[in-house]
């Protein structure tokens, strides 16, 4: 039931990215600390708040690659979420520091998937692994092909990361 | 520091309204139960969630008076919040049932205030007392006079409650 | 990509339960209305808030079956979530009324799964379908066999529903 | 209705603190960026989320002064919130960067107050001004005198800031 340890090495000397040793996958990462507001009466982070951390990871990955989600929306696209999944391995407590690792996972014509691994900074334990799948739509909500800039950016990830 | 007990009597045989004995004020009320999601690691409801309960009280009062907030927005107005205050007297725990009491408090030309008293159903204790002040705006965000239907509705409250 | 319509019929004249025509499954259900607080700038409910609605469905199912989750915790068990998944089919907007349908799905020795279908009351559209998987633990966080009362309750669902 | 501009200067060459020109007050500050999750259908941050930002400001101030709130709780005290107030001057939108300014305001025997000013990084506009008042309690919830280390820390603020 326990996932294999998430073994990583530095990548290109850029602290915002790491290379997963076993797969060679490159992950973007950013740090975040839990708030009292995130916890529930069992003293751990309430399960839905990890989706908020995923958003933060995804938004930071996009901004660090010079194409923030806000700009995608300004260009006439929206990427609503159509599918999510999370497996939880150990809880985060109040004031815990986490790494949020994010990578683009699958790109289809109208669909785009990101994968996430959250780890506990101190113990390096995997906290949870999840994904969000998005469907490209125009502002009327009609599914459309993913915008070319996004395709270009994530299809070649991590070749052209900034 | 403790507030005076919130003594109420029935009003017009309508279970959605009560009359405060000491002031004669009429309050709308609705019941709500806390979720695990609302609590924090100290086992009580996190303080910001009471603003969510206030929204529920306000929305229910407006709907019960046949002028739901959605309809106000459809008519070209928005009522963003410009001032809030809450005094907390005792906490709510997981699975606690509360009464959310709401009443329109002050109406000025462009401003509207609602007052709230949340009580613990079982003990009748006052949990918190608060207010939200709203500023009428058009959809461009420019402050404007409150719409006539809203003025009419709350100025005469509770004369014409439905 | 669209799910098959969720066709249901009444069950035992109890408005809290419905029978799914195609599978014969019995679902508990309760109504809930979205708040402004639930929406995001795309005008629809933010995706993580459906987990909150699922909690409400699950808690109401448990209370309606005379074994509220609070009592489970008092008896020395906790049921933290270890796996979730949601597929989204159409959004909910502000002030929309939904049905939250919940049923116990799978019971293993230490794991328990609930399934959820949220529908839009007015259109009867399926909004999303999801599950939460829980792992029975004692208060020290050690996985243990599910408590006998819970096993009894859900294994025979809906035979002994109250 | 508009507040006076929040004019500040650097303080001791420490980027975590600023001096308010008009009052001489020293404020701790940290940056934070809004998420999609924080916004509502009117496209701006939902009013209750500013209490979350306040928590982040307060927690960061306490950690930067080497007495994180977690340590206060470990030492047998809790500081539940008994009173809050916020005045809102302009909204924050999605992806906006803010400064959260925090300072200890009033210290009484059992009560402690923090004050907050959130500004929009780009325009320097004041977004909101608020306070939270906390009541020192032991773990049984009985009000007690504020712990000596906290008194020492905030009474002399900013003399001994770290």
PDB file of N, CA and C in Angstrom, chain A residues 7-57:
ATOM      1  N   UNK A   7      12.419   9.174  -5.054  1.00  0.00           N
ATOM      2  CA  UNK A   7      13.852   9.516  -5.099  1.00  0.00           C
ATOM      3  C   UNK A   7      14.110  10.523  -6.208  1.00  0.00           C
ATOM      4  N   UNK A   8      14.735  11.603  -5.831  1.00  0.00           N
ATOM      5  CA  UNK A   8      14.944  12.681  -6.795  1.00  0.00           C
ATOM      6  C   UNK A   8      16.379  13.186  -6.766  1.00  0.00           C
ATOM      7  N   UNK A   9      16.786  13.802  -7.873  1.00  0.00           N
ATOM      8  CA  UNK A   9      18.083  14.456  -7.927  1.00  0.00           C
ATOM      9  C   UNK A   9      17.896  15.860  -8.503  1.00  0.00           C
ATOM     10  N   UNK A  10      18.918  16.675  -8.357  1.00  0.00           N
ATOM     11  CA  UNK A  10      18.815  18.039  -8.887  1.00  0.00           C
ATOM     12  C   UNK A  10      18.751  17.986 -10.405  1.00  0.00           C
ATOM     13  N   UNK A  11      18.219  19.048 -10.986  1.00  0.00           N
ATOM     14  CA  UNK A  11      18.080  19.087 -12.439  1.00  0.00           C
ATOM     15  C   UNK A  11      18.592  20.424 -12.951  1.00  0.00           C
ATOM     16  N   UNK A  12      19.631  20.363 -13.718  1.00  0.00           N
ATOM     17  CA  UNK A  12      20.169  21.572 -14.358  1.00  0.00           C
ATOM     18  C   UNK A  12      20.519  22.688 -13.381  1.00  0.00           C
ATOM     19  N   UNK A  13      20.701  22.342 -12.128  1.00  0.00           N
ATOM     20  CA  UNK A  13      21.047  23.366 -11.149  1.00  0.00           C
ATOM     21  C   UNK A  13      19.929  24.373 -10.890  1.00  0.00           C
ATOM     22  N   UNK A  14      18.697  24.023 -11.330  1.00  0.00           N
ATOM     23  CA  UNK A  14      17.548  24.921 -11.145  1.00  0.00           C
ATOM     24  C   UNK A  14      16.708  24.366  -9.995  1.00  0.00           C
ATOM     25  N   UNK A  15      16.651  25.131  -8.884  1.00  0.00           N
ATOM     26  CA  UNK A  15      16.020  24.594  -7.675  1.00  0.00           C
ATOM     27  C   UNK A  15      14.515  24.391  -7.830  1.00  0.00           C
ATOM     28  N   UNK A  16      13.940  24.921  -8.907  1.00  0.00           N
ATOM     29  CA  UNK A  16      12.502  24.743  -9.114  1.00  0.00           C
ATOM     30  C   UNK A  16      12.152  23.416  -9.786  1.00  0.00           C
ATOM     31  N   UNK A  17      13.161  22.674 -10.188  1.00  0.00           N
ATOM     32  CA  UNK A  17      12.912  21.397 -10.857  1.00  0.00           C
ATOM     33  C   UNK A  17      13.744  20.293 -10.240  1.00  0.00           C
ATOM     34  N   UNK A  18      13.176  19.083 -10.239  1.00  0.00           N
ATOM     35  CA  UNK A  18      13.939  17.906  -9.814  1.00  0.00           C
ATOM     36  C   UNK A  18      13.706  16.783 -10.812  1.00  0.00           C
ATOM     37  N   UNK A  19      14.648  15.832 -10.840  1.00  0.00           N
ATOM     38  CA  UNK A  19      14.539  14.676 -11.730  1.00  0.00           C
ATOM     39  C   UNK A  19      14.262  13.447 -10.874  1.00  0.00           C
ATOM     40  N   UNK A  20      13.193  12.725 -11.220  1.00  0.00           N
ATOM     41  CA  UNK A  20      12.869  11.504 -10.492  1.00  0.00           C
ATOM     42  C   UNK A  20      13.833  10.411 -10.962  1.00  0.00           C
ATOM     43  N   UNK A  21      14.564   9.847 -10.031  1.00  0.00           N
ATOM     44  CA  UNK A  21      15.639   8.929 -10.399  1.00  0.00           C
ATOM     45  C   UNK A  21      15.126   7.703 -11.162  1.00  0.00           C
ATOM     46  N   UNK A  22      14.040   7.111 -10.668  1.00  0.00           N
ATOM     47  CA  UNK A  22      13.604   5.836 -11.253  1.00  0.00           C
ATOM     48  C   UNK A  22      13.013   5.994 -12.658  1.00  0.00           C
ATOM     49  N   UNK A  23      12.329   7.086 -12.912  1.00  0.00           N
ATOM     50  CA  UNK A  23      11.634   7.239 -14.198  1.00  0.00           C
ATOM     51  C   UNK A  23      12.317   8.235 -15.129  1.00  0.00           C
ATOM     52  N   UNK A  24      13.167   9.080 -14.573  1.00  0.00           N
ATOM     53  CA  UNK A  24      13.755  10.140 -15.379  1.00  0.00           C
ATOM     54  C   UNK A  24      12.815  11.324 -15.565  1.00  0.00           C
ATOM     55  N   UNK A  25      11.598  11.252 -15.020  1.00  0.00           N
ATOM     56  CA  UNK A  25      10.638  12.361 -15.135  1.00  0.00           C
ATOM     57  C   UNK A  25      11.168  13.622 -14.457  1.00  0.00           C
ATOM     58  N   UNK A  26      10.889  14.744 -15.095  1.00  0.00           N
ATOM     59  CA  UNK A  26      11.222  16.028 -14.481  1.00  0.00           C
ATOM     60  C   UNK A  26       9.966  16.587 -13.826  1.00  0.00           C
ATOM     61  N   UNK A  27      10.086  17.036 -12.588  1.00  0.00           N
ATOM     62  CA  UNK A  27       8.974  17.616 -11.834  1.00  0.00           C
ATOM     63  C   UNK A  27       9.307  19.054 -11.449  1.00  0.00           C
ATOM     64  N   UNK A  28       8.332  19.924 -11.620  1.00  0.00           N
ATOM     65  CA  UNK A  28       8.426  21.259 -11.041  1.00  0.00           C
ATOM     66  C   UNK A  28       8.076  21.132  -9.562  1.00  0.00           C
ATOM     67  N   UNK A  29       8.640  21.990  -8.725  1.00  0.00           N
ATOM     68  CA  UNK A  29       8.232  21.922  -7.321  1.00  0.00           C
ATOM     69  C   UNK A  29       8.230  23.295  -6.670  1.00  0.00           C
ATOM     70  N   UNK A  30       7.365  23.453  -5.679  1.00  0.00           N
ATOM     71  CA  UNK A  30       7.351  24.671  -4.878  1.00  0.00           C
ATOM     72  C   UNK A  30       6.993  24.287  -3.451  1.00  0.00           C
ATOM     73  N   UNK A  31       7.415  25.120  -2.511  1.00  0.00           N
ATOM     74  CA  UNK A  31       7.159  24.820  -1.107  1.00  0.00           C
ATOM     75  C   UNK A  31       5.918  25.540  -0.616  1.00  0.00           C
ATOM     76  N   UNK A  32       5.257  24.923   0.340  1.00  0.00           N
ATOM     77  CA  UNK A  32       4.068  25.535   0.914  1.00  0.00           C
ATOM     78  C   UNK A  32       3.927  25.027   2.343  1.00  0.00           C
ATOM     79  N   UNK A  33       3.367  25.877   3.188  1.00  0.00           N
ATOM     80  CA  UNK A  33       3.215  25.500   4.590  1.00  0.00           C
ATOM     81  C   UNK A  33       1.736  25.464   4.941  1.00  0.00           C
ATOM     82  N   UNK A  34       1.324  24.472   5.697  1.00  0.00           N
ATOM     83  CA  UNK A  34      -0.087  24.352   6.071  1.00  0.00           C
ATOM     84  C   UNK A  34      -0.479  25.453   7.054  1.00  0.00           C
ATOM     85  N   UNK A  35      -1.744  25.823   7.021  1.00  0.00           N
ATOM     86  CA  UNK A  35      -2.312  26.781   7.967  1.00  0.00           C
ATOM     87  C   UNK A  35      -3.259  26.054   8.920  1.00  0.00           C
ATOM     88  N   UNK A  36      -3.556  26.704  10.021  1.00  0.00           N
ATOM     89  CA  UNK A  36      -4.609  26.236  10.926  1.00  0.00           C
ATOM     90  C   UNK A  36      -5.919  26.044  10.147  1.00  0.00           C
ATOM     91  N   UNK A  37      -6.184  26.977   9.250  1.00  0.00           N
ATOM     92  CA  UNK A  37      -7.401  26.938   8.436  1.00  0.00           C
ATOM     93  C   UNK A  37      -7.522  25.661   7.615  1.00  0.00           C
ATOM     94  N   UNK A  38      -6.408  24.997   7.326  1.00  0.00           N
ATOM     95  CA  UNK A  38      -6.413  23.793   6.479  1.00  0.00           C
ATOM     96  C   UNK A  38      -6.743  22.525   7.254  1.00  0.00           C
ATOM     97  N   UNK A  39      -6.583  22.602   8.574  1.00  0.00           N
ATOM     98  CA  UNK A  39      -6.726  21.379   9.382  1.00  0.00           C
ATOM     99  C   UNK A  39      -8.186  21.147   9.774  1.00  0.00           C
ATOM    100  N   UNK A  40      -8.471  19.921  10.256  1.00  0.00           N
ATOM    101  CA  UNK A  40      -9.802  19.646  10.796  1.00  0.00           C
ATOM    102  C   UNK A  40      -9.655  19.052  12.197  1.00  0.00           C
ATOM    103  N   UNK A  41     -10.756  18.666  12.800  1.00  0.00           N
ATOM    104  CA  UNK A  41     -10.704  18.262  14.200  1.00  0.00           C
ATOM    105  C   UNK A  41      -9.891  16.991  14.461  1.00  0.00           C
ATOM    106  N   UNK A  42      -9.513  16.254  13.406  1.00  0.00           N
ATOM    107  CA  UNK A  42      -8.642  15.103  13.627  1.00  0.00           C
ATOM    108  C   UNK A  42      -7.179  15.549  13.625  1.00  0.00           C
ATOM    109  N   UNK A  43      -6.953  16.869  13.589  1.00  0.00           N
ATOM    110  CA  UNK A  43      -5.616  17.477  13.696  1.00  0.00           C
ATOM    111  C   UNK A  43      -4.805  17.433  12.414  1.00  0.00           C
ATOM    112  N   UNK A  44      -5.369  16.878  11.357  1.00  0.00           N
ATOM    113  CA  UNK A  44      -4.630  16.825  10.092  1.00  0.00           C
ATOM    114  C   UNK A  44      -5.346  17.653   9.033  1.00  0.00           C
ATOM    115  N   UNK A  45      -4.665  17.858   7.921  1.00  0.00           N
ATOM    116  CA  UNK A  45      -5.246  18.645   6.832  1.00  0.00           C
ATOM    117  C   UNK A  45      -6.482  17.928   6.269  1.00  0.00           C
ATOM    118  N   UNK A  46      -7.582  18.644   6.138  1.00  0.00           N
ATOM    119  CA  UNK A  46      -8.820  18.084   5.582  1.00  0.00           C
ATOM    120  C   UNK A  46      -8.575  17.697   4.121  1.00  0.00           C
ATOM    121  N   UNK A  47      -9.091  16.550   3.719  1.00  0.00           N
ATOM    122  CA  UNK A  47      -8.701  15.944   2.434  1.00  0.00           C
ATOM    123  C   UNK A  47      -8.915  16.843   1.218  1.00  0.00           C
ATOM    124  N   UNK A  48      -9.934  17.698   1.233  1.00  0.00           N
ATOM    125  CA  UNK A  48     -10.194  18.491   0.029  1.00  0.00           C
ATOM    126  C   UNK A  48      -9.151  19.595  -0.174  1.00  0.00           C
ATOM    127  N   UNK A  49      -8.439  19.961   0.892  1.00  0.00           N
ATOM    128  CA  UNK A  49      -7.477  21.058   0.764  1.00  0.00           C
ATOM    129  C   UNK A  49      -6.269  20.709  -0.103  1.00  0.00           C
ATOM    130  N   UNK A  50      -6.048  19.413  -0.325  1.00  0.00           N
ATOM    131  CA  UNK A  50      -4.931  19.040  -1.195  1.00  0.00           C
ATOM    132  C   UNK A  50      -5.193  19.496  -2.634  1.00  0.00           C
ATOM    133  N   UNK A  51      -6.459  19.636  -3.003  1.00  0.00           N
ATOM    134  CA  UNK A  51      -6.771  20.145  -4.349  1.00  0.00           C
ATOM    135  C   UNK A  51      -6.368  21.607  -4.479  1.00  0.00           C
ATOM    136  N   UNK A  52      -6.445  22.307  -3.373  1.00  0.00           N
ATOM    137  CA  UNK A  52      -5.970  23.688  -3.329  1.00  0.00           C
ATOM    138  C   UNK A  52      -4.449  23.731  -3.494  1.00  0.00           C
ATOM    139  N   UNK A  53      -3.749  22.809  -2.832  1.00  0.00           N
ATOM    140  CA  UNK A  53      -2.290  22.751  -2.984  1.00  0.00           C
ATOM    141  C   UNK A  53      -1.933  22.374  -4.427  1.00  0.00           C
ATOM    142  N   UNK A  54      -2.704  21.463  -5.009  1.00  0.00           N
ATOM    143  CA  UNK A  54      -2.460  21.101  -6.410  1.00  0.00           C
ATOM    144  C   UNK A  54      -2.603  22.348  -7.295  1.00  0.00           C
ATOM    145  N   UNK A  55      -3.646  23.140  -7.041  1.00  0.00           N
ATOM    146  CA  UNK A  55      -3.808  24.360  -7.846  1.00  0.00           C
ATOM    147  C   UNK A  55      -2.575  25.247  -7.709  1.00  0.00           C
ATOM    148  N   UNK A  56      -2.078  25.344  -6.490  1.00  0.00           N
ATOM    149  CA  UNK A  56      -0.900  26.184  -6.283  1.00  0.00           C
ATOM    150  C   UNK A  56       0.314  25.642  -7.046  1.00  0.00           C
ATOM    151  N   UNK A  57       0.476  24.327  -7.040  1.00  0.00           N
ATOM    152  CA  UNK A  57       1.583  23.723  -7.787  1.00  0.00           C
ATOM    153  C   UNK A  57       1.442  23.980  -9.280  1.00  0.00           C
TER     154      UNK A  57
END
